[in-house]
Tab-separated table of C-alpha atoms and ligand atoms in Angstrom:
chain	number	residue	atom	x	y	z
A	1	MET	CA	8.508	-33.652	3.791
A	2	ASN	CA	5.783	-32.572	1.354
A	3	SER	CA	6.841	-30.888	-1.853
A	4	LYS	CA	4.863	-27.694	-1.173
A	5	LYS	CA	6.723	-27.197	2.080
A	6	THR	CA	10.077	-27.672	0.347
A	7	ALA	CA	9.083	-25.275	-2.429
A	8	ASN	CA	8.051	-22.639	0.112
A	9	GLN	CA	11.317	-22.995	2.016
A	10	GLU	CA	13.157	-22.449	-1.254
A	11	LEU	CA	11.067	-19.343	-1.951
A	12	ALA	CA	11.881	-17.938	1.484
A	13	ARG	CA	15.603	-18.277	0.770
A	14	LYS	CA	15.250	-15.740	-2.048
A	15	ASP	CA	14.796	-13.042	0.630
A	16	CYS	CA	18.172	-13.880	2.127
A	17	MET	CA	20.549	-13.711	-0.850
A	18	GLU	CA	24.126	-12.646	-0.382
A	19	ILE	CA	24.104	-8.855	-0.976
A	20	SER	CA	26.809	-8.930	-3.641
A	21	ALA	CA	24.971	-11.661	-5.563
A	22	LEU	CA	21.726	-9.693	-5.238
A	23	ARG	CA	23.311	-6.514	-6.639
A	24	GLU	CA	24.807	-8.508	-9.520
A	25	LEU	CA	21.430	-10.044	-10.280
A	26	GLN	CA	19.759	-6.622	-10.138
A	27	LEU	CA	22.267	-5.141	-12.570
A	28	SER	CA	21.908	-7.869	-15.143
A	29	LYS	CA	18.108	-7.717	-14.881
A	30	LEU	CA	18.158	-3.918	-15.123
A	31	GLN	CA	20.304	-4.005	-18.247
A	32	HIS	CA	17.965	-6.533	-19.787
A	33	ILE	CA	14.732	-4.707	-18.928
A	34	VAL	CA	16.017	-1.313	-20.064
A	35	ARG	CA	16.936	-2.769	-23.450
A	36	HIS	CA	13.600	-4.586	-23.662
A	37	ALA	CA	11.668	-1.363	-22.912
A	38	PHE	CA	13.774	0.657	-25.377
A	39	ASN	CA	13.401	-1.875	-28.176
A	40	ASN	CA	9.684	-2.467	-27.759
A	41	VAL	CA	7.979	0.660	-26.393
A	42	GLU	CA	7.852	3.762	-28.538
A	43	PHE	CA	7.281	5.937	-25.427
A	44	TYR	CA	10.566	4.825	-23.797
A	45	ARG	CA	12.502	5.117	-27.058
A	46	ARG	CA	11.330	8.720	-27.449
A	47	LYS	CA	12.130	9.596	-23.816
A	48	PHE	CA	15.592	7.988	-24.013
A	49	ASN	CA	16.321	10.007	-27.158
A	50	GLU	CA	15.199	13.225	-25.439
A	51	PHE	CA	17.588	12.455	-22.556
A	52	SER	CA	20.371	11.316	-24.936
A	53	VAL	CA	20.647	7.989	-23.158
A	54	THR	CA	20.802	4.471	-24.595
A	55	PRO	CA	20.575	1.010	-22.982
A	56	ASP	CA	24.370	0.737	-23.392
A	57	ASP	CA	24.800	3.526	-20.833
A	58	ILE	CA	23.649	1.235	-17.995
A	59	LYS	CA	26.953	-0.206	-16.796
A	60	THR	CA	26.354	-0.048	-13.027
A	61	LEU	CA	23.263	0.073	-10.829
A	62	ASP	CA	23.871	3.772	-10.172
A	63	ASP	CA	23.589	4.418	-13.910
A	64	ILE	CA	19.833	4.026	-13.421
A	65	ARG	CA	19.984	7.738	-12.494
A	66	LYS	CA	20.652	8.553	-16.141
A	67	LEU	CA	17.172	7.325	-17.063
A	68	PRO	CA	14.131	9.601	-17.196
A	69	PHE	CA	11.315	9.172	-14.658
A	70	THR	CA	7.923	7.743	-15.582
A	71	VAL	CA	4.786	9.287	-14.045
A	72	LYS	CA	1.103	8.435	-13.799
A	73	THR	CA	0.097	10.761	-16.654
A	74	ASP	CA	2.414	8.784	-18.970
A	75	LEU	CA	0.126	5.800	-18.399
A	76	ARG	CA	-2.986	7.935	-18.992
A	77	ASP	CA	-1.503	9.450	-22.155
A	78	ASN	CA	-0.823	5.974	-23.521
A	79	TYR	CA	-4.252	4.589	-22.575
A	80	PRO	CA	-5.084	1.762	-22.879
A	81	PHE	CA	-2.291	-0.436	-24.273
A	82	GLY	CA	0.375	2.018	-25.463
A	83	LEU	CA	3.044	0.966	-22.942
A	84	PHE	CA	2.869	-2.757	-23.671
A	85	ALA	CA	6.252	-4.189	-24.611
A	86	VAL	CA	4.978	-7.516	-25.951
A	87	PRO	CA	2.379	-8.289	-28.643
A	88	GLN	CA	-1.183	-8.101	-27.354
A	89	SER	CA	-1.607	-11.805	-28.118
A	90	GLU	CA	0.888	-12.536	-25.327
A	91	ILE	CA	-1.035	-10.559	-22.677
A	92	VAL	CA	-3.091	-12.816	-20.429
A	93	ARG	CA	-4.475	-10.291	-17.905
A	94	VAL	CA	-5.191	-6.610	-17.513
A	95	HIS	CA	-5.971	-4.647	-14.366
A	96	ALA	CA	-6.940	-1.018	-14.029
A	97	SER	CA	-6.929	1.582	-11.341
A	98	SER	CA	-9.644	4.183	-11.390
A	99	GLY	CA	-7.773	7.246	-10.192
A	100	THR	CA	-9.575	10.470	-9.512
A	101	THR	CA	-10.349	11.843	-12.930
A	102	GLY	CA	-10.979	10.644	-16.458
A	103	LYS	CA	-9.737	7.388	-17.891
A	104	PRO	CA	-8.320	4.675	-15.671
A	105	ILE	CA	-4.724	3.590	-15.916
A	106	VAL	CA	-4.359	0.133	-17.416
A	107	VAL	CA	-1.659	-2.431	-16.710
A	108	GLY	CA	-0.961	-5.685	-18.576
A	109	TYR	CA	0.682	-8.996	-17.625
A	110	ASN	CA	1.942	-11.926	-19.649
A	111	GLN	CA	2.136	-15.394	-18.108
A	112	HIS	CA	5.673	-14.777	-16.873
A	113	ASP	CA	4.536	-11.600	-15.070
A	114	ILE	CA	1.654	-13.444	-13.410
A	115	ASP	CA	4.161	-16.059	-12.224
A	116	VAL	CA	6.403	-13.342	-10.752
A	117	TRP	CA	3.383	-11.821	-9.026
A	118	LYS	CA	2.335	-15.190	-7.565
A	119	GLU	CA	5.864	-15.629	-6.294
A	120	VAL	CA	6.125	-12.264	-4.538
A	121	ILE	CA	2.725	-12.690	-2.891
A	122	ALA	CA	3.611	-16.202	-1.737
A	123	ARG	CA	6.865	-14.789	-0.327
A	124	SER	CA	4.806	-12.051	1.346
A	125	PHE	CA	2.646	-14.609	3.110
A	126	ILE	CA	5.722	-16.583	4.194
A	127	SER	CA	7.174	-13.354	5.571
A	128	CYS	CA	4.088	-13.068	7.814
A	129	GLY	CA	4.608	-16.592	9.116
A	130	LEU	CA	1.977	-18.270	6.918
A	131	CYS	CA	2.386	-21.581	5.124
A	132	GLU	CA	0.579	-24.218	3.056
A	133	GLU	CA	-1.426	-25.249	6.147
A	134	ASP	CA	-3.148	-21.864	6.434
A	135	VAL	CA	-6.651	-20.825	5.447
A	136	ILE	CA	-6.385	-17.456	3.732
A	137	GLN	CA	-9.542	-15.427	3.205
A	138	VAL	CA	-9.165	-12.825	0.481
A	139	SER	CA	-11.478	-9.890	1.131
A	140	TYR	CA	-9.823	-7.407	-1.178
A	141	GLY	CA	-12.028	-6.591	-4.150
A	142	TYR	CA	-11.843	-9.012	-7.076
A	143	GLY	CA	-11.978	-7.414	-10.505
A	144	LEU	CA	-9.953	-4.707	-12.147
A	145	PHE	CA	-8.452	-3.776	-8.738
A	146	THR	CA	-5.241	-5.755	-8.217
A	147	GLY	CA	-5.888	-6.594	-4.542
A	148	GLY	CA	-8.250	-9.565	-4.837
A	149	LEU	CA	-6.815	-11.577	-7.712
A	150	GLY	CA	-3.232	-10.711	-6.697
A	151	ALA	CA	-3.647	-12.071	-3.165
A	152	HIS	CA	-5.714	-14.998	-4.474
A	153	TYR	CA	-3.117	-16.324	-6.914
A	154	GLY	CA	-0.362	-15.860	-4.323
A	155	ALA	CA	-2.317	-17.734	-1.649
A	156	GLU	CA	-2.867	-20.625	-4.063
A	157	ALA	CA	0.812	-20.597	-5.039
A	158	LEU	CA	1.653	-20.908	-1.344
A	159	GLY	CA	-0.589	-23.970	-1.262
A	160	ALA	CA	-2.936	-22.446	1.301
A	161	LEU	CA	-6.647	-23.092	1.361
A	162	THR	CA	-7.831	-19.943	-0.408
A	163	VAL	CA	-11.248	-18.441	0.338
A	164	PRO	CA	-12.190	-15.884	-2.338
A	165	THR	CA	-14.862	-13.867	-0.524
A	166	SER	CA	-13.988	-10.515	-2.155
A	167	VAL	CA	-15.421	-7.391	-0.477
A	168	GLY	CA	-18.790	-6.844	1.137
A	169	ASN	CA	-21.483	-8.977	2.754
A	170	THR	CA	-19.673	-8.580	6.037
A	171	ASP	CA	-21.955	-10.797	8.118
A	172	ARG	CA	-21.282	-13.661	5.731
A	173	GLN	CA	-17.536	-12.939	5.768
A	174	ILE	CA	-17.595	-13.410	9.542
A	175	MET	CA	-19.692	-16.571	9.343
A	176	LEU	CA	-17.229	-18.070	6.831
A	177	MET	CA	-14.227	-17.016	8.913
A	178	LYS	CA	-15.726	-19.016	11.755
A	179	ASP	CA	-16.970	-22.013	9.762
A	180	PHE	CA	-13.898	-22.416	7.526
A	181	GLY	CA	-11.376	-21.715	10.281
A	182	THR	CA	-9.762	-18.770	8.501
A	183	THR	CA	-6.269	-18.205	9.893
A	184	ALA	CA	-5.360	-15.100	7.857
A	185	MET	CA	-7.440	-12.316	6.416
A	186	CYS	CA	-6.446	-10.080	3.491
A	187	CYS	CA	-8.293	-6.764	3.229
A	188	THR	CA	-7.854	-3.047	3.750
A	189	PRO	CA	-7.210	-2.096	7.368
A	190	SER	CA	-10.283	0.137	7.330
A	191	TYR	CA	-12.470	-2.753	6.194
A	192	PHE	CA	-11.072	-4.898	8.977
A	193	THR	CA	-12.069	-2.289	11.586
A	194	PHE	CA	-15.605	-2.523	10.180
A	195	LEU	CA	-15.425	-6.304	10.383
A	196	ILE	CA	-14.365	-6.121	14.046
A	197	GLU	CA	-17.371	-3.924	14.757
A	198	LYS	CA	-19.777	-6.252	12.915
A	199	ALA	CA	-18.404	-9.300	14.728
A	200	GLN	CA	-19.042	-7.545	18.061
A	201	GLN	CA	-22.626	-6.816	17.004
A	202	MET	CA	-23.064	-10.479	16.024
A	203	GLY	CA	-21.777	-11.562	19.427
A	204	ILE	CA	-18.667	-13.199	17.918
A	205	ASP	CA	-15.340	-12.712	19.644
A	206	LEU	CA	-12.655	-12.715	16.932
A	207	LYS	CA	-10.094	-13.537	19.598
A	208	GLU	CA	-11.716	-16.927	19.956
A	209	LEU	CA	-11.522	-17.763	16.251
A	210	PRO	CA	-8.450	-19.385	14.606
A	211	ILE	CA	-7.546	-16.132	12.812
A	212	LYS	CA	-3.965	-15.137	13.715
A	213	ALA	CA	-2.852	-12.719	10.992
A	214	GLY	CA	-4.135	-9.844	8.894
A	215	ILE	CA	-2.428	-8.847	5.650
A	216	PHE	CA	-3.538	-5.268	5.390
A	217	GLY	CA	-2.689	-2.638	2.806
A	218	ALA	CA	-3.846	-0.612	-0.214
A	219	GLU	CA	-4.222	2.489	1.963
A	220	PRO	CA	-2.200	4.310	4.613
A	221	TRP	CA	-2.738	3.265	8.231
A	222	THR	CA	-0.922	4.229	11.381
A	223	PRO	CA	0.793	2.221	14.136
A	224	ALA	CA	-2.034	3.409	16.421
A	225	MET	CA	-4.546	1.778	14.083
A	226	ARG	CA	-2.470	-1.426	14.116
A	227	GLU	CA	-2.487	-1.435	17.902
A	228	GLN	CA	-6.277	-1.083	18.044
A	229	ILE	CA	-6.786	-3.860	15.469
A	230	GLU	CA	-4.334	-6.277	17.076
A	231	LYS	CA	-5.889	-5.747	20.485
A	232	ALA	CA	-9.482	-6.073	19.342
A	233	ALA	CA	-8.986	-9.170	17.172
A	234	GLY	CA	-6.095	-10.921	18.915
A	235	ILE	CA	-4.078	-11.115	15.697
A	236	LYS	CA	-0.813	-9.825	14.257
A	237	ALA	CA	-1.538	-7.156	11.650
A	238	PHE	CA	1.015	-6.973	8.821
A	239	ASP	CA	1.454	-4.099	6.388
A	240	ILE	CA	1.591	-5.013	2.680
A	241	TYR	CA	2.401	-2.440	0.020
A	242	GLY	CA	2.073	-2.302	-3.720
A	243	LEU	CA	0.604	-0.421	-6.639
A	244	SER	CA	-0.984	-1.405	-9.926
A	245	GLU	CA	1.655	0.316	-12.044
A	246	ILE	CA	4.416	-1.871	-10.565
A	247	ILE	CA	2.523	-5.188	-10.161
A	248	GLY	CA	-0.226	-4.740	-7.530
A	249	PRO	CA	0.155	-5.927	-3.917
A	250	GLY	CA	3.432	-7.713	-3.160
A	251	VAL	CA	6.033	-5.017	-3.810
A	252	ALA	CA	6.923	-4.950	-0.108
A	253	ILE	CA	5.735	-6.590	3.117
A	254	GLU	CA	6.555	-6.647	6.786
A	255	CYS	CA	8.163	-9.654	8.450
A	256	GLU	CA	7.627	-10.947	11.969
A	257	CYS	CA	9.613	-7.956	13.325
A	258	GLN	CA	6.873	-5.585	12.029
A	259	ASN	CA	9.422	-2.847	11.702
A	260	GLY	CA	9.530	-1.758	8.077
A	261	LEU	CA	8.525	-3.484	4.839
A	262	HIS	CA	10.998	-5.671	2.931
A	263	VAL	CA	11.028	-4.803	-0.773
A	264	PHE	CA	11.342	-7.806	-3.099
A	265	GLU	CA	14.493	-6.281	-4.507
A	266	ASP	CA	15.198	-9.075	-6.964
A	267	HIS	CA	12.059	-7.916	-8.820
A	268	PHE	CA	11.680	-4.230	-7.914
A	269	TYR	CA	14.488	-1.700	-7.651
A	270	PRO	CA	13.756	1.059	-5.114
A	271	GLU	CA	15.146	4.600	-5.032
A	272	ILE	CA	14.178	7.544	-2.834
A	273	ILE	CA	14.186	10.994	-4.411
A	274	ASP	CA	13.629	14.523	-3.217
A	275	PRO	CA	10.263	15.255	-4.891
A	276	ASP	CA	11.258	18.898	-5.517
A	277	THR	CA	14.832	18.612	-6.781
A	278	LEU	CA	14.427	15.028	-8.096
A	279	GLU	CA	17.857	14.221	-6.636
A	280	VAL	CA	18.363	10.637	-5.422
A	281	LEU	CA	18.663	10.595	-1.622
A	282	PRO	CA	20.890	8.280	0.414
A	283	ASP	CA	19.386	5.370	2.386
A	284	GLY	CA	17.815	6.614	5.604
A	285	GLU	CA	16.455	9.881	4.215
A	286	TRP	CA	12.755	10.488	3.689
A	287	GLY	CA	11.445	11.265	0.229
A	288	GLU	CA	9.379	9.904	-2.645
A	289	LEU	CA	9.663	6.239	-3.530
A	290	VAL	CA	10.659	5.541	-7.138
A	291	LEU	CA	10.403	1.957	-8.394
A	292	THR	CA	11.767	0.130	-11.428
A	293	THR	CA	10.399	-3.282	-12.353
A	294	LEU	CA	13.290	-5.674	-12.988
A	295	SER	CA	11.284	-8.695	-14.126
A	296	LYS	CA	8.029	-7.576	-15.689
A	297	GLU	CA	7.938	-8.213	-19.431
A	298	ALA	CA	4.508	-7.081	-20.643
A	299	MET	CA	4.714	-3.585	-19.217
A	300	PRO	CA	8.092	-2.654	-17.767
A	301	MET	CA	8.103	0.475	-15.610
A	302	LEU	CA	11.336	2.419	-15.462
A	303	ARG	CA	11.869	4.796	-12.531
A	304	TYR	CA	8.170	5.139	-11.763
A	305	ARG	CA	7.414	8.019	-9.380
A	306	THR	CA	4.954	6.506	-6.892
A	307	ARG	CA	4.221	9.788	-4.993
A	308	ASP	CA	4.398	7.639	-1.828
A	309	LEU	CA	6.598	9.070	0.915
A	310	THR	CA	8.974	6.805	2.817
A	311	ARG	CA	12.660	6.056	3.362
A	312	ILE	CA	14.927	3.062	2.850
A	313	ILE	CA	15.861	1.729	6.275
A	314	PRO	CA	19.660	1.388	6.288
A	315	GLU	CA	19.974	-1.032	9.219
A	316	LYS	CA	19.820	-4.801	8.777
A	317	CYS	CA	16.595	-6.450	9.907
A	318	ALA	CA	16.725	-8.828	12.852
A	319	CYS	CA	14.781	-11.434	10.828
A	320	GLY	CA	17.844	-12.185	8.688
A	321	ARG	CA	16.367	-11.139	5.336
A	322	THR	CA	18.913	-9.242	3.267
A	323	ILE	CA	16.429	-7.469	1.002
A	324	ARG	CA	16.144	-3.894	2.208
A	325	ARG	CA	13.174	-2.398	4.015
A	326	ILE	CA	11.180	0.739	3.398
A	327	ASP	CA	9.437	2.526	6.235
A	328	ARG	CA	5.672	2.374	6.542
A	329	ILE	CA	4.087	4.552	3.832
A	330	SER	CA	2.453	7.166	5.974
A	331	SER	CA	1.300	9.404	3.173
A	332	ARG	CA	1.384	10.374	-0.468
A	333	SER	CA	2.824	13.683	-1.554
A	334	ASP	CA	-0.492	14.520	-3.213
A	335	ASP	CA	-2.439	13.899	0.048
A	336	MET	CA	-0.749	16.838	1.698
A	337	MET	CA	-3.062	19.648	2.805
A	338	ILE	CA	-1.746	23.133	3.452
A	339	ILE	CA	-3.671	24.629	6.363
A	340	LYS	CA	-2.749	28.171	7.457
A	341	GLY	CA	0.627	27.666	5.853
A	342	VAL	CA	1.293	24.381	7.664
A	343	ASN	CA	1.703	21.064	5.815
A	344	VAL	CA	-0.690	18.488	7.250
A	345	PHE	CA	-1.102	14.836	6.282
A	346	PRO	CA	-4.246	12.776	7.039
A	347	SER	CA	-2.046	10.177	8.792
A	348	GLN	CA	-0.985	12.796	11.365
A	349	ILE	CA	-4.618	13.437	12.193
A	350	GLU	CA	-5.307	9.695	12.492
A	351	ALA	CA	-2.369	9.199	14.834
A	352	ALA	CA	-3.465	12.145	16.998
A	353	LEU	CA	-7.080	10.935	17.208
A	354	LEU	CA	-6.269	7.324	18.032
A	355	ALA	CA	-3.756	8.389	20.675
A	356	VAL	CA	-6.697	9.514	22.803
A	357	ASP	CA	-8.632	6.859	24.645
A	358	GLY	CA	-12.339	6.828	23.858
A	359	THR	CA	-12.278	7.240	20.085
A	360	LEU	CA	-13.120	4.661	17.438
A	361	PRO	CA	-10.994	4.258	14.287
A	362	HIS	CA	-13.709	5.884	12.179
A	363	TYR	CA	-13.182	9.501	11.259
A	364	ASN	CA	-13.455	12.054	8.477
A	365	ILE	CA	-11.414	15.107	7.690
A	366	ILE	CA	-13.577	17.798	6.131
A	367	LEU	CA	-11.713	20.238	3.973
A	368	PHE	CA	-13.435	23.603	3.417
A	369	LYS	CA	-12.708	27.204	2.441
A	370	ASP	CA	-12.535	29.767	5.199
A	371	LYS	CA	-12.061	33.391	4.054
A	372	GLY	CA	-10.490	32.114	0.861
A	373	MET	CA	-8.020	29.837	2.699
A	374	ASP	CA	-8.113	26.041	3.034
A	375	ASN	CA	-9.131	24.819	6.465
A	376	ILE	CA	-10.145	21.480	8.000
A	377	GLU	CA	-12.431	20.143	10.638
A	378	VAL	CA	-12.417	16.606	11.973
A	379	ALA	CA	-15.368	14.347	12.815
A	380	VAL	CA	-14.601	11.272	14.898
A	381	GLU	CA	-16.759	8.553	16.374
A	382	VAL	CA	-16.752	8.042	20.114
A	383	ARG	CA	-16.939	4.653	21.827
A	384	PRO	CA	-20.594	3.764	22.622
A	385	GLU	CA	-19.927	3.583	26.367
A	386	LEU	CA	-18.506	7.111	26.317
A	387	PHE	CA	-20.931	8.747	23.904
A	388	SER	CA	-23.364	10.372	26.281
A	389	ASP	CA	-25.387	13.435	26.911
A	390	LYS	CA	-23.060	14.367	29.740
A	391	VAL	CA	-21.854	17.635	28.310
A	392	ARG	CA	-18.861	17.795	30.590
A	393	ALA	CA	-17.466	14.373	29.625
A	394	MET	CA	-17.876	15.098	25.927
A	395	GLU	CA	-16.258	18.502	26.289
A	396	ASP	CA	-13.293	16.947	28.079
A	397	LEU	CA	-12.802	14.386	25.323
A	398	GLN	CA	-13.112	17.073	22.663
A	399	LYS	CA	-10.468	19.166	24.418
A	400	LYS	CA	-8.097	16.197	24.641
A	401	LEU	CA	-8.500	15.506	20.930
A	402	THR	CA	-7.983	19.147	19.925
A	403	HIS	CA	-4.888	19.216	22.061
A	404	SER	CA	-3.591	15.942	20.640
A	405	ILE	CA	-3.971	17.242	17.067
A	406	GLU	CA	-2.341	20.513	18.048
A	407	SER	CA	0.649	18.738	19.532
A	408	VAL	CA	1.182	16.811	16.289
A	409	THR	CA	0.391	19.486	13.700
A	410	GLY	CA	0.783	22.754	15.602
A	411	LEU	CA	-2.719	23.727	14.475
A	412	HIS	CA	-5.863	24.355	16.477
A	413	ILE	CA	-8.433	22.303	14.584
A	414	LYS	CA	-12.139	21.926	15.345
A	415	VAL	CA	-13.086	18.386	16.367
A	416	LYS	CA	-16.689	17.186	16.207
A	417	LEU	CA	-17.614	14.119	18.253
A	418	VAL	CA	-20.153	11.950	16.522
A	419	ALA	CA	-22.147	8.899	17.614
A	420	PRO	CA	-20.908	5.390	16.826
A	421	ASN	CA	-21.982	4.161	13.379
A	422	THR	CA	-22.490	7.561	11.820
A	423	ILE	CA	-19.422	7.693	9.592
A	424	ILE	CA	-19.741	5.746	6.352
A	425	ARG	CA	-17.825	2.444	6.469
A	426	SER	CA	-15.722	1.442	3.516
A	427	GLU	CA	-15.293	-1.999	2.026
A	428	GLY	CA	-12.177	-1.092	0.067
A	429	LYS	CA	-9.938	1.954	0.367
A	430	ALA	CA	-11.365	4.328	2.961
A	431	LYS	CA	-12.190	7.862	1.857
A	432	ARG	CA	-11.213	9.848	4.920
A	433	VAL	CA	-10.916	13.318	3.433
A	434	ILE	CA	-14.133	14.942	2.280
A	435	ASP	CA	-13.541	17.973	0.136
A	436	HIS	CA	-16.168	20.691	0.610
A	437	ARG	CA	-14.013	23.501	-0.740
A	438	PHE	CA	-16.105	23.907	-3.860
A	439	LEU	CA	-19.205	24.600	-1.682
A	440	ASN	CA	-17.911	27.826	-0.239
A	441	SER	CA	-15.212	28.963	-2.616
B	501	DLL	O1	-3.680	-0.629	-3.688
B	501	DLL	C1	-2.421	-2.517	-4.511
B	501	DLL	C2	-2.587	-3.189	-3.198
B	501	DLL	C3	-3.647	-4.037	-2.990
B	501	DLL	C4	-1.648	-3.021	-2.186
B	501	DLL	C5	-3.789	-4.686	-1.787
B	501	DLL	C6	-1.761	-3.681	-0.982
B	501	DLL	C7	-2.835	-4.522	-0.778
B	501	DLL	P1	-3.490	0.786	-6.323
B	501	DLL	O2	-4.980	0.743	-6.266
B	501	DLL	O3	-2.845	1.041	-7.629
B	501	DLL	O4	-2.898	-0.582	-5.842
B	501	DLL	O5	-3.039	1.858	-5.269
B	501	DLL	C8	-1.693	2.047	-4.993
B	501	DLL	O6	-2.176	2.707	-2.705
B	501	DLL	O7	0.620	4.100	-4.428
B	501	DLL	C9	-0.210	3.872	-2.143
B	501	DLL	O8	-0.493	5.256	-2.196
B	501	DLL	C10	-1.423	3.141	-1.581
B	501	DLL	N1	-0.996	1.973	-0.796
B	501	DLL	C11	-0.929	0.690	-1.178
B	501	DLL	N2	-0.496	-0.084	-0.143
B	501	DLL	C12	-0.271	0.762	0.899
B	501	DLL	C13	0.192	0.593	2.243
B	501	DLL	C14	-3.076	-1.156	-4.616
B	501	DLL	N3	0.498	-0.595	2.752
B	501	DLL	C15	-1.514	3.094	-3.912
B	501	DLL	N4	0.336	1.716	3.002
B	501	DLL	C16	-0.068	3.273	-3.540
B	501	DLL	C17	0.040	2.937	2.515
B	501	DLL	C18	-0.580	2.068	0.476
B	501	DLL	N5	-0.423	3.145	1.282
């Protein structure tokens, strides 16, 4: 048996630890990382003092609740290197996430952190059924974004043939998929829908290529989107989750059951809180995901509020992994729109649109002001064979879509049908919501 195969089998076993041993490991790592953060980061020391808590107060895993939360603005306020817990000479890599305004947030890794990251990505690939024999094409952006280099190092650690195409040049991506025999593709789900479309235009049937898996994440996507992708490309589409502040991709991933994402709990400690009361919620309840890094040395994150909404799935997974699962991240708390007093998430609109036959997975939600109140309208592309000048057929489809959105959100929302290829395609994270509120406020 080759040594890579043995090493990968050993890695896979880490997902199946005895629960009591896992909790013990988590506690000792938590105690260590809390002390490390306190001793080496002025920001944590100050916060601990404000909350009258010391590293000695962490005696059980539940004691994590005594610690203050960390939020995105803490990273901005300490830009660029203020949260590093090791000397700068030990840092071997930085990444940054642009965010919406002002300075980016910056994250740092020492060699140990890069090794942890490689490990969790390799375990992610194994969880999707991949191995050292696979050809993994990495079409997440390379650069300050964590997607490209994160997936790349993990694919190499797995021993797979790694194809670093990064984003863009879609025709060439498809040519290389075919010529190199790519078996797994890593990119955003929205980019993959674009790739499917391009392949059709080039007369290439993805179902006939060796590709069997997609490792898709970095943005929310719905089960309806998964269904469309799997059907069109003849692959299994897996959901991978992560964020720069915690490590990048590889915090959690689906397994072959495709029913929730296993969190690599030996490296990341998950909690779910009520975003209003900040109370910790029991497993099974929906709320905001809070993560603590248990292994990262260069920039430990204690109780980081992700703003991502999910729940911890209490039931055991049929795959046999003991690390717990979170539900698909359908939305972020800051994506919520309030329309006529009703809370609406973009993912609800996507699910409603894709539930109707005849639409393409390309849409925009346009947010505008109407008599001083926020309102939305939706533009969605229609399949070429259905897009016609037959007024009746188009009206019928429009009615179905309006009704579908109404049944999900309770709101009557205007839907505009647009021709195929009119909505801008994205190569990275799709920008579905277009904010026009400033135009008519
Ligand atoms: O998007 C890391 C990543 C790269 C994850 C590639 C998966 C694949 P950031 O740019 O810091 O990092 O953005 C993190 O993206 O808080 C979520 O809101 C969202 N996100 C990431 N993965 C998913 C997913 C990368 N699978 C933010 N489903 C997170 C839904 C996701 N949202």
